[in-house]
Amino acid sequence: MIDLHSHILPGLDDGSPSLAESLEMARLAVADGTTHMACTPHIVPGMYENGSANIARAVEGLEQALRRAAIPLALYVGADVHIAPDLPEQLALGSVPTLNRSRYFLFEPPHHVLPPRLEDLALRLINAGFIPILTHPERLTWIKANYDVVERLNAIGCLVQLTADSIVGAFGRTALYYSEKLIDEGRVDIIASDTHGATRRPPGLSQAVAVAAKRCGEDEARNMVLKRPGEIL
Ligand SMILES: [Fe+2]
């Protein structure tokens, strides 16, 4: 399986705090059947000042450590990109990375507030040639009152990434409800782990795939962790 959303790089954000933890996360991912993983630390201006250059260096460092530890997990550069007004320019300049230099990138709206003009920003990104992958809309607290925004973002061309823990119920009933609704409406393109550690929010996709398969069928569930993420990379 291919996991497009992870905070496995050590020391760059609120994910893995150390190389030892990153290696343990990688071991767990591989044991669960993950073969490829995008390393997607947060980019939040003023909070997590990551960019293409330091992320690429961190990926190289972790790749070397994985080789030494004989852990067969292929890594790719990416980022969990918080909304910012100059995002189309930053992506075009390459200072903010897409997923493995594709047109696709993880697009993270704020969790608790629906920003004004979110749809405008998404449209500008799409018109600039990029494809936003909306990260875990099922977990956003504003989804309840603003489901129509998610529908419209999806309609204009944003993909939807569900988080594995949501569909298995680990984020509570609301996240589970919207996970099921999004799957049932055929809106979910990708399931990813959004792993943050080896014990807190560990990696793994297989449980989520099994649950999703019951709603949308085995083929479609596998597309969400194999075919589509593979094509994106
Ligand atoms: Fe994330």
Short mmCIF file of C-alpha atoms and ligand atoms in Angstrom, two decimals:
data_model
loop_
_atom_site.label_atom_id
_atom_site.label_comp_id
_atom_site.label_asym_id
_atom_site.label_seq_id
_atom_site.Cartn_x
_atom_site.Cartn_y
_atom_site.Cartn_z
CA MET A 1 0.00 0.00 0.00
CA ILE A 2 0.98 3.61 -0.51
CA ASP A 3 0.57 6.15 2.29
CA LEU A 4 0.49 9.74 1.03
CA HIS A 5 0.25 11.52 4.39
CA SER A 6 2.71 11.06 7.26
CA HIS A 7 4.58 13.05 9.88
CA ILE A 8 7.43 10.55 9.98
CA LEU A 9 10.36 12.96 9.48
CA PRO A 10 12.03 13.55 12.86
CA GLY A 11 11.98 16.95 14.49
CA LEU A 12 10.20 18.99 11.81
CA ASP A 13 6.76 19.34 13.36
CA ASP A 14 4.46 17.75 15.96
CA GLY A 15 5.07 14.30 14.45
CA SER A 16 8.08 12.10 15.13
CA PRO A 17 10.39 13.65 17.75
CA SER A 18 13.44 11.47 16.98
CA LEU A 19 15.11 9.23 14.43
CA ALA A 20 14.48 6.22 16.67
CA GLU A 21 10.76 6.96 16.66
CA SER A 22 10.77 7.49 12.86
CA LEU A 23 12.40 4.09 12.38
CA GLU A 24 9.81 2.47 14.64
CA MET A 25 7.04 4.16 12.67
CA ALA A 26 8.55 2.83 9.46
CA ARG A 27 8.75 -0.69 10.90
CA LEU A 28 5.09 -0.55 11.91
CA ALA A 29 4.05 0.77 8.50
CA VAL A 30 5.94 -1.98 6.69
CA ALA A 31 4.53 -4.65 9.00
CA ASP A 32 1.04 -3.41 8.12
CA GLY A 33 1.72 -3.64 4.38
CA THR A 34 2.86 -0.13 3.46
CA THR A 35 5.63 -0.12 0.85
CA HIS A 36 5.73 3.58 -0.12
CA MET A 37 5.24 6.64 2.05
CA ALA A 38 5.13 10.36 1.33
CA CYS A 39 6.83 12.37 4.09
CA THR A 40 4.51 15.29 4.64
CA PRO A 41 5.48 17.53 7.58
CA HIS A 42 3.30 20.53 8.35
CA ILE A 43 4.03 23.81 6.62
CA VAL A 44 2.36 26.50 8.71
CA PRO A 45 3.81 30.00 8.34
CA GLY A 46 5.02 31.27 11.72
CA MET A 47 4.69 27.85 13.31
CA TYR A 48 6.28 25.12 11.20
CA GLU A 49 8.58 26.88 8.76
CA ASN A 50 9.34 23.92 6.56
CA GLY A 51 9.93 24.04 2.82
CA SER A 52 11.10 21.96 -0.12
CA ALA A 53 14.80 22.21 0.70
CA ASN A 54 14.82 21.15 4.36
CA ILE A 55 12.16 18.48 3.75
CA ALA A 56 14.17 16.94 0.89
CA ARG A 57 17.27 16.88 3.14
CA ALA A 58 15.31 15.21 5.94
CA VAL A 59 13.93 12.60 3.53
CA GLU A 60 17.47 11.79 2.37
CA GLY A 61 18.59 11.40 5.97
CA LEU A 62 15.75 9.08 6.83
CA GLU A 63 16.28 7.08 3.63
CA GLN A 64 19.87 6.43 4.67
CA ALA A 65 18.77 5.37 8.14
CA LEU A 66 16.14 3.03 6.66
CA ARG A 67 18.78 1.43 4.44
CA ARG A 68 21.12 0.90 7.40
CA ALA A 69 18.27 -0.64 9.37
CA ALA A 70 17.17 -2.74 6.35
CA ILE A 71 13.60 -1.43 6.49
CA PRO A 72 12.05 -1.66 3.02
CA LEU A 73 10.02 1.54 2.86
CA ALA A 74 10.34 3.91 -0.12
CA LEU A 75 10.05 7.58 0.80
CA TYR A 76 8.86 10.60 -1.18
CA VAL A 77 8.98 14.33 -0.56
CA GLY A 78 5.75 16.09 0.25
CA ALA A 79 4.16 18.40 2.79
CA ASP A 80 0.95 18.93 4.72
CA VAL A 81 0.35 22.44 3.44
CA HIS A 82 -1.71 24.82 5.51
CA ILE A 83 -3.68 27.39 3.57
CA ALA A 84 -1.87 30.66 2.81
CA PRO A 85 -2.84 33.45 0.43
CA ASP A 86 0.41 33.16 -1.55
CA LEU A 87 0.25 29.37 -1.87
CA PRO A 88 -0.14 29.29 -5.67
CA GLU A 89 3.05 31.35 -5.99
CA GLN A 90 4.96 29.28 -3.41
CA LEU A 91 4.04 26.03 -5.18
CA ALA A 92 4.94 27.49 -8.58
CA LEU A 93 8.31 28.65 -7.22
CA GLY A 94 8.91 25.22 -5.71
CA SER A 95 9.55 26.57 -2.22
CA VAL A 96 6.52 24.59 -1.04
CA PRO A 97 6.68 20.99 -2.31
CA THR A 98 3.95 19.04 -4.04
CA LEU A 99 3.81 15.25 -3.63
CA ASN A 100 6.93 13.90 -5.37
CA ARG A 101 7.02 16.88 -7.76
CA SER A 102 3.58 16.03 -9.16
CA ARG A 103 0.72 18.51 -9.58
CA TYR A 104 -0.89 17.11 -6.42
CA PHE A 105 -0.34 18.45 -2.91
CA LEU A 106 -1.92 18.02 0.52
CA PHE A 107 -4.15 21.01 1.22
CA GLU A 108 -4.96 21.53 4.88
CA PRO A 109 -7.65 24.02 5.92
CA PRO A 110 -7.81 25.16 9.56
CA HIS A 111 -9.50 22.61 11.82
CA HIS A 112 -11.82 24.87 13.76
CA VAL A 113 -12.58 27.86 11.56
CA LEU A 114 -13.81 27.93 8.00
CA PRO A 115 -11.63 30.63 6.43
CA PRO A 116 -13.34 33.15 4.19
CA ARG A 117 -12.56 32.69 0.50
CA LEU A 118 -11.32 29.10 0.91
CA GLU A 119 -13.06 28.21 -2.34
CA ASP A 120 -11.41 31.18 -4.10
CA LEU A 121 -8.00 29.95 -2.98
CA ALA A 122 -8.75 26.41 -4.17
CA LEU A 123 -9.85 27.75 -7.53
CA ARG A 124 -6.70 29.87 -7.88
CA LEU A 125 -4.59 26.78 -7.10
CA ILE A 126 -6.43 24.70 -9.69
CA ASN A 127 -6.16 27.47 -12.28
CA ALA A 128 -2.40 27.59 -11.56
CA GLY A 129 -2.20 23.91 -12.57
CA PHE A 130 -2.18 22.25 -9.15
CA ILE A 131 -4.55 19.68 -7.70
CA PRO A 132 -5.32 20.19 -4.02
CA ILE A 133 -5.93 17.06 -2.00
CA LEU A 134 -8.19 18.15 0.83
CA THR A 135 -6.85 16.51 3.98
CA HIS A 136 -9.28 14.75 6.30
CA PRO A 137 -12.41 16.92 5.83
CA GLU A 138 -14.22 14.43 8.09
CA ARG A 139 -12.18 15.74 11.05
CA LEU A 140 -12.75 19.46 10.51
CA THR A 141 -15.07 20.80 13.17
CA TRP A 142 -16.70 23.22 10.71
CA ILE A 143 -17.82 20.42 8.39
CA LYS A 144 -21.09 20.04 10.31
CA ALA A 145 -22.35 23.53 9.48
CA ASN A 146 -20.60 23.78 6.13
CA TYR A 147 -20.81 20.44 4.36
CA ASP A 148 -21.75 22.33 1.20
CA VAL A 149 -18.26 23.87 1.14
CA VAL A 150 -16.70 20.40 1.03
CA GLU A 151 -19.13 19.42 -1.72
CA ARG A 152 -18.20 22.48 -3.78
CA LEU A 153 -14.45 22.05 -3.23
CA ASN A 154 -14.84 18.49 -4.45
CA ALA A 155 -16.96 19.62 -7.40
CA ILE A 156 -14.36 22.13 -8.63
CA GLY A 157 -11.64 19.49 -8.60
CA CYS A 158 -10.17 19.06 -5.13
CA LEU A 159 -9.53 15.43 -4.25
CA VAL A 160 -10.50 14.11 -0.82
CA GLN A 161 -8.15 12.32 1.59
CA LEU A 162 -9.75 10.43 4.44
CA THR A 163 -7.67 9.61 7.50
CA ALA A 164 -7.46 5.91 8.32
CA ASP A 165 -8.16 6.40 12.03
CA SER A 166 -11.39 8.27 11.25
CA ILE A 167 -13.05 5.42 9.37
CA VAL A 168 -12.19 2.93 12.11
CA GLY A 169 -13.78 5.21 14.71
CA ALA A 170 -10.65 6.36 16.57
CA PHE A 171 -11.51 10.06 16.15
CA GLY A 172 -15.03 9.72 17.51
CA ARG A 173 -18.54 9.57 16.17
CA THR A 174 -18.63 12.77 14.12
CA ALA A 175 -15.47 11.92 12.19
CA LEU A 176 -16.82 8.41 11.67
CA TYR A 177 -20.18 9.73 10.47
CA TYR A 178 -18.58 12.02 7.87
CA SER A 179 -16.10 9.32 6.83
CA GLU A 180 -18.99 7.03 6.01
CA LYS A 181 -20.98 9.80 4.32
CA LEU A 182 -18.03 10.82 2.14
CA ILE A 183 -17.34 7.21 1.16
CA ASP A 184 -21.02 6.52 0.45
CA GLU A 185 -21.21 9.60 -1.77
CA GLY A 186 -18.15 8.44 -3.72
CA ARG A 187 -16.10 11.47 -2.73
CA VAL A 188 -13.11 9.74 -1.14
CA ASP A 189 -10.11 9.44 -3.44
CA ILE A 190 -7.44 8.45 -0.95
CA ILE A 191 -7.09 6.94 2.50
CA ALA A 192 -3.86 7.88 4.31
CA SER A 193 -2.57 7.38 7.83
CA ASP A 194 -1.56 10.95 8.80
CA THR A 195 0.63 9.13 11.31
CA HIS A 196 2.25 11.28 14.01
CA GLY A 197 4.17 8.69 16.03
CA ALA A 198 4.80 5.05 16.85
CA THR A 199 2.35 4.95 19.76
CA ARG A 200 0.26 8.12 19.39
CA ARG A 201 -1.45 7.99 15.97
CA PRO A 202 0.67 5.11 14.61
CA PRO A 203 0.84 4.30 10.88
CA GLY A 204 -1.15 1.58 9.16
CA LEU A 205 -3.86 1.42 6.52
CA SER A 206 -5.04 -2.18 6.48
CA GLN A 207 -7.73 -1.85 9.15
CA ALA A 208 -9.21 1.20 7.43
CA VAL A 209 -9.19 -0.56 4.07
CA ALA A 210 -11.09 -3.49 5.56
CA VAL A 211 -13.74 -1.16 7.01
CA ALA A 212 -13.99 0.93 3.82
CA ALA A 213 -14.32 -2.23 1.71
CA LYS A 214 -17.52 -3.08 3.52
CA ARG A 215 -19.05 0.17 2.28
CA CYS A 216 -17.57 0.65 -1.17
CA GLY A 217 -16.27 -2.80 -2.12
CA GLU A 218 -12.79 -4.28 -2.05
CA ASP A 219 -11.67 -2.95 -5.42
CA GLU A 220 -12.54 0.64 -4.64
CA ALA A 221 -11.04 0.40 -1.14
CA ARG A 222 -7.77 -0.81 -2.64
CA ASN A 223 -7.84 1.98 -5.21
CA MET A 224 -7.77 4.40 -2.27
CA VAL A 225 -4.45 3.06 -0.95
CA LEU A 226 -2.80 1.72 -4.08
CA LYS A 227 -3.95 2.74 -7.54
CA ARG A 228 -4.71 6.44 -6.97
CA PRO A 229 -1.81 7.23 -4.64
CA GLY A 230 0.46 5.29 -7.00
CA GLU A 231 -0.67 7.35 -9.98
CA ILE A 232 -0.18 10.56 -8.00
CA LEU A 233 3.42 9.63 -7.11
FE FE B 1 -1.19 15.78 8.68
#
